[in-house]
Coordinates of C-alpha atoms in Angstrom, one line a residue:
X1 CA 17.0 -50.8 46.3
X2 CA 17.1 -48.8 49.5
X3 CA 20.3 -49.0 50.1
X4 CA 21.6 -49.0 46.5
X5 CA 19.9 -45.4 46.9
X6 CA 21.3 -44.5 49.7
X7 CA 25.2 -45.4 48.4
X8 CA 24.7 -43.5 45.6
X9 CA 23.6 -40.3 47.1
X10 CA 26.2 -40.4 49.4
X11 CA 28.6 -37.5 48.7
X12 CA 31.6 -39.8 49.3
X13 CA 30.0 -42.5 47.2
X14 CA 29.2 -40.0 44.5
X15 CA 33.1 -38.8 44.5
X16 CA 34.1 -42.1 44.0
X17 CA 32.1 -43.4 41.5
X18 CA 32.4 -40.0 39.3
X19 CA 36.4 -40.9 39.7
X20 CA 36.5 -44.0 38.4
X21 CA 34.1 -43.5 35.1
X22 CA 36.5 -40.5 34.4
X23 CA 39.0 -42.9 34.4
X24 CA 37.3 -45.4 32.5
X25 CA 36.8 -42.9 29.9
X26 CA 40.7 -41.6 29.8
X27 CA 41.7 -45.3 29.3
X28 CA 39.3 -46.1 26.7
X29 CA 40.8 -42.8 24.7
X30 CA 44.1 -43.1 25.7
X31 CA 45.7 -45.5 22.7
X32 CA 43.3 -43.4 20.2
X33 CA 44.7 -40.0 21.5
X34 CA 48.6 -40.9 21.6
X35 CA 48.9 -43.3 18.6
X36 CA 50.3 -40.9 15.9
X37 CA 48.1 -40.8 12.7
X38 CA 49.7 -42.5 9.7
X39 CA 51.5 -40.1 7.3
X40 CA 51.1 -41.0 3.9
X41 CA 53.9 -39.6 1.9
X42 CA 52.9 -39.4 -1.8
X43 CA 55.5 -39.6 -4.3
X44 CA 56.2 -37.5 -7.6
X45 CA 56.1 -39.3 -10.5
X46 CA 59.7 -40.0 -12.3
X47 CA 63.1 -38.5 -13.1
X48 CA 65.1 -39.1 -16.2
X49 CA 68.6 -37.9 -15.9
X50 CA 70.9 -37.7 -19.0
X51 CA 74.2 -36.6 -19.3
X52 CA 74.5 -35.9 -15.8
X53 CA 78.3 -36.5 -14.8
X54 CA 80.4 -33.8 -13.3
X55 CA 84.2 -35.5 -13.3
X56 CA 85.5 -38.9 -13.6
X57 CA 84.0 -40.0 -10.3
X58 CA 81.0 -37.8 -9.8
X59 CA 78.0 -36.3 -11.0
X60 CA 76.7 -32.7 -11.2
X61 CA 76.8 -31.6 -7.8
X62 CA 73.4 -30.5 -8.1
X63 CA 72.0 -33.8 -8.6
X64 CA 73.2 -35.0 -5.4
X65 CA 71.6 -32.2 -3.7
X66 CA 68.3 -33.2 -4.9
X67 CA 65.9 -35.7 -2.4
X68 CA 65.6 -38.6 -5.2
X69 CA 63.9 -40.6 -2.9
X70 CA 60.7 -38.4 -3.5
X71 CA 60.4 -40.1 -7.3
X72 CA 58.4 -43.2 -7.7
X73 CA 61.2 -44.2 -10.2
X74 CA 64.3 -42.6 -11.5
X75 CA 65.7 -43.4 -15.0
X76 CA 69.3 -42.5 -15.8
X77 CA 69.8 -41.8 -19.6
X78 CA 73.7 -42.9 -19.6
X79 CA 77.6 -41.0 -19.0
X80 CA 76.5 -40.9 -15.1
X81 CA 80.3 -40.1 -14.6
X82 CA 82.6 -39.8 -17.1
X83 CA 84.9 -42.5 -16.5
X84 CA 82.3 -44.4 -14.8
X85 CA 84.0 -48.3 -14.6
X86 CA 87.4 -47.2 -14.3
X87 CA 87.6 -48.2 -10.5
X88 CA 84.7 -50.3 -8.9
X89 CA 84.3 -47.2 -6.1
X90 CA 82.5 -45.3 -9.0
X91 CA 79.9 -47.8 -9.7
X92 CA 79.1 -48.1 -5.9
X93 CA 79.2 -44.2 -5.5
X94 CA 76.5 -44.6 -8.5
X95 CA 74.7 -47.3 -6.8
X96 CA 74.6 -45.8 -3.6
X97 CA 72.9 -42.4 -5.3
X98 CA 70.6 -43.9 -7.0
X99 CA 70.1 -47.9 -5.9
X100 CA 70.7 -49.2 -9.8
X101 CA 69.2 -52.3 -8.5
X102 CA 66.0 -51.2 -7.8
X103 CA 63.0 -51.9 -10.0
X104 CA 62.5 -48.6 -9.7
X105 CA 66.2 -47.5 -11.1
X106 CA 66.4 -47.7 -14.9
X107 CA 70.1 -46.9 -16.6
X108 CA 70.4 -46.8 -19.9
X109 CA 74.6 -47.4 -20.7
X110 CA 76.5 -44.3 -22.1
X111 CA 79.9 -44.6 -24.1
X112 CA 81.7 -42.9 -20.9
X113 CA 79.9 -45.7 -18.8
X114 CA 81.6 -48.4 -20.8
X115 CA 84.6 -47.1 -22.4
X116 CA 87.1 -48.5 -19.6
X117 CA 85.4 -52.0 -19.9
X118 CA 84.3 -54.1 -16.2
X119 CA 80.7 -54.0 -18.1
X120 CA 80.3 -56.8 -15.2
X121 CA 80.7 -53.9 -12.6
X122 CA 77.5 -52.8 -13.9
X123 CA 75.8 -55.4 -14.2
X124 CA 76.8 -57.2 -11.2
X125 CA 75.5 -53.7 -9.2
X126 CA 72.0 -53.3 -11.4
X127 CA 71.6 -57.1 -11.5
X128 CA 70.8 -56.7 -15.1
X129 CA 72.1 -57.2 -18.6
X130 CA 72.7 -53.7 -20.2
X131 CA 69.5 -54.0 -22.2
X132 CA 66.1 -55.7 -20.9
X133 CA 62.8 -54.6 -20.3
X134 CA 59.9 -54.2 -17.1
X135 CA 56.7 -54.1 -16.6
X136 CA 54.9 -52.0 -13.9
X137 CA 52.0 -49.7 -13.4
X138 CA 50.5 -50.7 -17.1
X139 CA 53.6 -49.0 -18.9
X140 CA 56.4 -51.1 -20.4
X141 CA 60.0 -49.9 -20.2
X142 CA 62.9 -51.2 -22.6
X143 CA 66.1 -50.1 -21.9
X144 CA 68.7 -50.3 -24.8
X145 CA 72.5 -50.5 -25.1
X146 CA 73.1 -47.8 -28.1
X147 CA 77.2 -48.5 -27.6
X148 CA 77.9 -51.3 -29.9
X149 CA 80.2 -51.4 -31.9
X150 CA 80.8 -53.8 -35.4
X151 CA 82.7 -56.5 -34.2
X152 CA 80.1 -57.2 -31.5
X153 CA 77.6 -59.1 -33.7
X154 CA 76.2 -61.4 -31.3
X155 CA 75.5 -59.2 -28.5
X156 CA 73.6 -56.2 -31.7
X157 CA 71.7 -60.1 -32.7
X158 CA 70.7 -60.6 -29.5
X159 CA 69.2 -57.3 -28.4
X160 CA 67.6 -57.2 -31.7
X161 CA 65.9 -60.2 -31.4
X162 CA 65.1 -59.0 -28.2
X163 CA 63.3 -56.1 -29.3
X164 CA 61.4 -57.7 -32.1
X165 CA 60.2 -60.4 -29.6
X166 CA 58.8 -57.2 -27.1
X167 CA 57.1 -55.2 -30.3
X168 CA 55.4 -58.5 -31.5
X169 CA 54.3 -59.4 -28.1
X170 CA 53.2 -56.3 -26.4
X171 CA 49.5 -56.1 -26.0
X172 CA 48.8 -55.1 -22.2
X173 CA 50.3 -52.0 -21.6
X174 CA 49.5 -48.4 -22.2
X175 CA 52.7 -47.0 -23.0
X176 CA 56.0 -48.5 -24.0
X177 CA 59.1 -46.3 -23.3
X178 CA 62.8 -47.1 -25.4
X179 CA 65.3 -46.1 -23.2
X180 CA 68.4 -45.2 -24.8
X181 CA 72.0 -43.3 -24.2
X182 CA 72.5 -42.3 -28.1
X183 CA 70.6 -40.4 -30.4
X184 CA 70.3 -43.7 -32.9
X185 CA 66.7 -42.0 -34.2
X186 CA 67.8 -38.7 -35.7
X187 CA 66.7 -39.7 -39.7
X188 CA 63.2 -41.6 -38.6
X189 CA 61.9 -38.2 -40.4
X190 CA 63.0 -35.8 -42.6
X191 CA 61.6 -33.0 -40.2
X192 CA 63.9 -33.9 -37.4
X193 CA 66.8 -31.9 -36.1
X194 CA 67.5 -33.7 -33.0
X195 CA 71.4 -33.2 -34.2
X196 CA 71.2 -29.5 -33.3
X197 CA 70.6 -31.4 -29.4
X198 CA 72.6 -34.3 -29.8
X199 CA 75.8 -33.8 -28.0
X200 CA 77.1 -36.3 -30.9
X201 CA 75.0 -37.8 -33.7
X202 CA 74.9 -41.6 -33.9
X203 CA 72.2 -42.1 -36.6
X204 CA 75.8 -44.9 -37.7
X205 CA 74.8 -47.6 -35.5
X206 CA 74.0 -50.5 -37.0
X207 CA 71.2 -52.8 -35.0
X208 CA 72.7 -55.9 -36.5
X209 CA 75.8 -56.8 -38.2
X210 CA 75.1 -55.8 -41.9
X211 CA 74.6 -52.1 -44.0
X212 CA 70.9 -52.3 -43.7
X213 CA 70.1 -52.3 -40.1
X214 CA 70.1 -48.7 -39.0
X215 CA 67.3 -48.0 -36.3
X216 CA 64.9 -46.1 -38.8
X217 CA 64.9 -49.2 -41.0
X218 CA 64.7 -51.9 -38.8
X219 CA 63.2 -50.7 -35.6
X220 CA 60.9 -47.9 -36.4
X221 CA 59.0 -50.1 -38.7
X222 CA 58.6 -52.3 -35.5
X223 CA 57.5 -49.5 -33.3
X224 CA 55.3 -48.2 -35.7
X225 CA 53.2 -51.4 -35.2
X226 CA 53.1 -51.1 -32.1
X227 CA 51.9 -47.4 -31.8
X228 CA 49.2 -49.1 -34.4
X229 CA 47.7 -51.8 -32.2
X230 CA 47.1 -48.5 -29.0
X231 CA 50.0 -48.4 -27.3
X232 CA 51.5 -45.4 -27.1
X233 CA 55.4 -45.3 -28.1
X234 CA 57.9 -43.1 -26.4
X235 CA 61.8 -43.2 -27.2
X236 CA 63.9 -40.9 -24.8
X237 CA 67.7 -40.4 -25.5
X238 CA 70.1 -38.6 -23.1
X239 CA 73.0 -37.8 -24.9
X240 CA 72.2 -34.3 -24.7
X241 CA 73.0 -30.9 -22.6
X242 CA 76.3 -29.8 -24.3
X243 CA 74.4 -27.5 -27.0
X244 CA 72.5 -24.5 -26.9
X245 CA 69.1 -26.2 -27.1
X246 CA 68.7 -28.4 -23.4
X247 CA 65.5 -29.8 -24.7
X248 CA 64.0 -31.8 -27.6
X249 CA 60.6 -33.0 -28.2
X250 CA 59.1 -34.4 -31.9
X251 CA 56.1 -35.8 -32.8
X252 CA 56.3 -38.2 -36.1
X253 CA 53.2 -38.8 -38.2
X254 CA 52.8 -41.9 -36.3
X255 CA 51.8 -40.7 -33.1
X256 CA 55.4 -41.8 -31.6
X257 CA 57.4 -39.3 -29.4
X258 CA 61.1 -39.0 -29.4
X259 CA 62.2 -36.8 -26.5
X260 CA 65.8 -35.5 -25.9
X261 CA 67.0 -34.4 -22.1
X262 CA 70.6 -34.0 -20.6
X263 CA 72.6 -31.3 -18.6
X264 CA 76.3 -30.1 -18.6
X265 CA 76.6 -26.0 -17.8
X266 CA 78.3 -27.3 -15.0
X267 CA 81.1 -28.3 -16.9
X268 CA 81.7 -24.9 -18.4
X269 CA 84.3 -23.4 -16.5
X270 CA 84.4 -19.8 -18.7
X271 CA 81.4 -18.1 -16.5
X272 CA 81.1 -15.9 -20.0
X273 CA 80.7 -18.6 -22.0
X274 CA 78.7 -20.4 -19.4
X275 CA 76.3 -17.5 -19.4
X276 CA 75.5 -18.0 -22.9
X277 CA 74.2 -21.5 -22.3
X278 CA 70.2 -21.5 -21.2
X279 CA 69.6 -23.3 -18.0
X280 CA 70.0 -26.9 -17.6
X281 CA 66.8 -29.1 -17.3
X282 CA 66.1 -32.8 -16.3
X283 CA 62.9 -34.3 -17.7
X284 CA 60.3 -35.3 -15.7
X285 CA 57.0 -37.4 -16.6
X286 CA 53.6 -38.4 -14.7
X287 CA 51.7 -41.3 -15.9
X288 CA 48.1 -41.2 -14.4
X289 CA 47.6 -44.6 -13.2
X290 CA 43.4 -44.5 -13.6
X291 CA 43.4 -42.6 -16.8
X292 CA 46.6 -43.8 -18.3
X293 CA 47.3 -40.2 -19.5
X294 CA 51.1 -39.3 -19.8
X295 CA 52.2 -35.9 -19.5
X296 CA 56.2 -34.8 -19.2
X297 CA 58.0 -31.1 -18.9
X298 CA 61.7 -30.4 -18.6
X299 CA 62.1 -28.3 -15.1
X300 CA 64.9 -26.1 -14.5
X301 CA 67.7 -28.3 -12.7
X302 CA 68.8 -25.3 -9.8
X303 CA 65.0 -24.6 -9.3
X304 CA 64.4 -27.8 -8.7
X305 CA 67.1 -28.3 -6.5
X306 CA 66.0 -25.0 -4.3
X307 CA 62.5 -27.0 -3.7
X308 CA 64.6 -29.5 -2.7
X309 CA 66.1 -27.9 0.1
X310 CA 63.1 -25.8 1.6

């Protein structure tokens, strides 16, 4: 005991021993100090683009300013260019924007998207058929082709089948969104006037191959169930942007929403008659995933792209 005493009084002693429990101390807090905390990057919630194509090959410039990969899902409401399968580099262009086979990725077919036929190029890059539906965060998303024509019978059979088999089924989820290029909904009520922001009105198409199967008699009745049995319905079109009115919202007496979004000013060469267009807005929704309550708003397009860029 002595001598235990007498090494640790000794000043030398004392210098050592003070040395090394510093630097059993530094080691111990050396990983802690340097590790870099984990940055947790929350994303917004998602994105529905209509309309948005600039030429044949591109879209709106402004959309490819904008940091998509901040969106938990982005949803493209059709005409993403306007000759968009005329060469196979356009779909890749597409694909490398906005990575159309990502569960996250959602593209509803416009009639520029198709008009040049190679459908395959599409669906060889989403890995999809140009309508089917999926299931995540307690919402259910069907995506619709609103482009066929009446010789195409067994594709309008099969989609319509399709869509009766979802609506009978559906029980689990909260909300169920239509996707959809074409505004096939615009007589569901006599209060609507989505025409006046409908770059073209298609209340024509027929779901199946006969004069009876317009979308307000043969798939509003099945939505309307739907809404019935608590989920909430929500059918977004985006064949819109080339009228005065950018945005469209309408409640029918069913509690179902029909919503309306696409852009073009940047198309309109004559800055006067540009000028007389009101800004161009994108839609974007937020579904709370505890309280399963939606909310949407149509955001100016340049404003979001400044935010974008600070």
């Amino acid at each position: 005991m002595t001598s235990l005493l007498s090494f640790l009084t000794n000043k030398h002693n004392s210098s050592w021993i003070c040395g090394t429990i510093c630097l059993l101390i530094l080691s111990s807090c050396r990983y802690d100090t340097l590790a870099p905390e984990a940055v947790v990057i929350e994303k917004k919630g998602i994105l529905f683009l209509g309309h948005p194509y600039d030429t044949p090959t591109t879209v709106d410039p402004r959309i490819e300013l904008l940091d998509l990969t901040q969106y938990e899902q982005i949803w493209l409401g059709g005409d993403i260019c306007s000759e968009t399968t005329k060469a196979l580099s356009t779909v890749q262009y597409i694909d490398t924007l906005f990575d159309v086979s990502s569960p996250n990725t959602h593209w509803a077919v416009g009639n520029h998207d198709i008009r040049n036929g190679n459908l395959e190029w599409i669906t060889d890059a989403t890995q999809r058929k140009l309508f089917y539906s999926h299931s995540s965060n307690g919402m259910t998303i069907l995506v619709l082709n609103s482009n066929l024509d009446r010789t195409e019978c067994e594709e309008k059979e099969a989609q319509f089948q399709f869509i009766q088999q979802l609506t009978d089924t559906i029980s689990e989820s909260s909300h169920l969104f239509l996707l959809m290029h074409h505004i096939v909904w615009g007589k569901v009520e006599d209060g609507m006037d989505a025409i006046s922001t409908a770059n073209a009105g298609s209340s024509w198409m027929q779901f199946r191959c006969n004069n009876s199967s317009k979308f307000e008699q043969i798939i509003y009745p099945l939505l309307q169930q739907v809404q019935a049995r608590g989920v909430q319905v929500m059918v977004i079109s985006g064949d819109g942007g080339q009228k005065k009115s950018k945005t469209y919202e309408y409640l029918t007496d069913d509690g179902i929403w029909f919503l309306i979004s696409g852009i073009n000013n940047v198309n309109i060469e004559d800055p006067v008659e540009r000028a007389k267009l009101p800004p161009d807005r994108v839609l974007y929704l937020e579904l709370d995933p505890e309280s399963r309550r939606l909310r949407w708003e149509f955001p100016d397009l340049d404003l979001l792209v400044e935010e974008s860029q600070e």
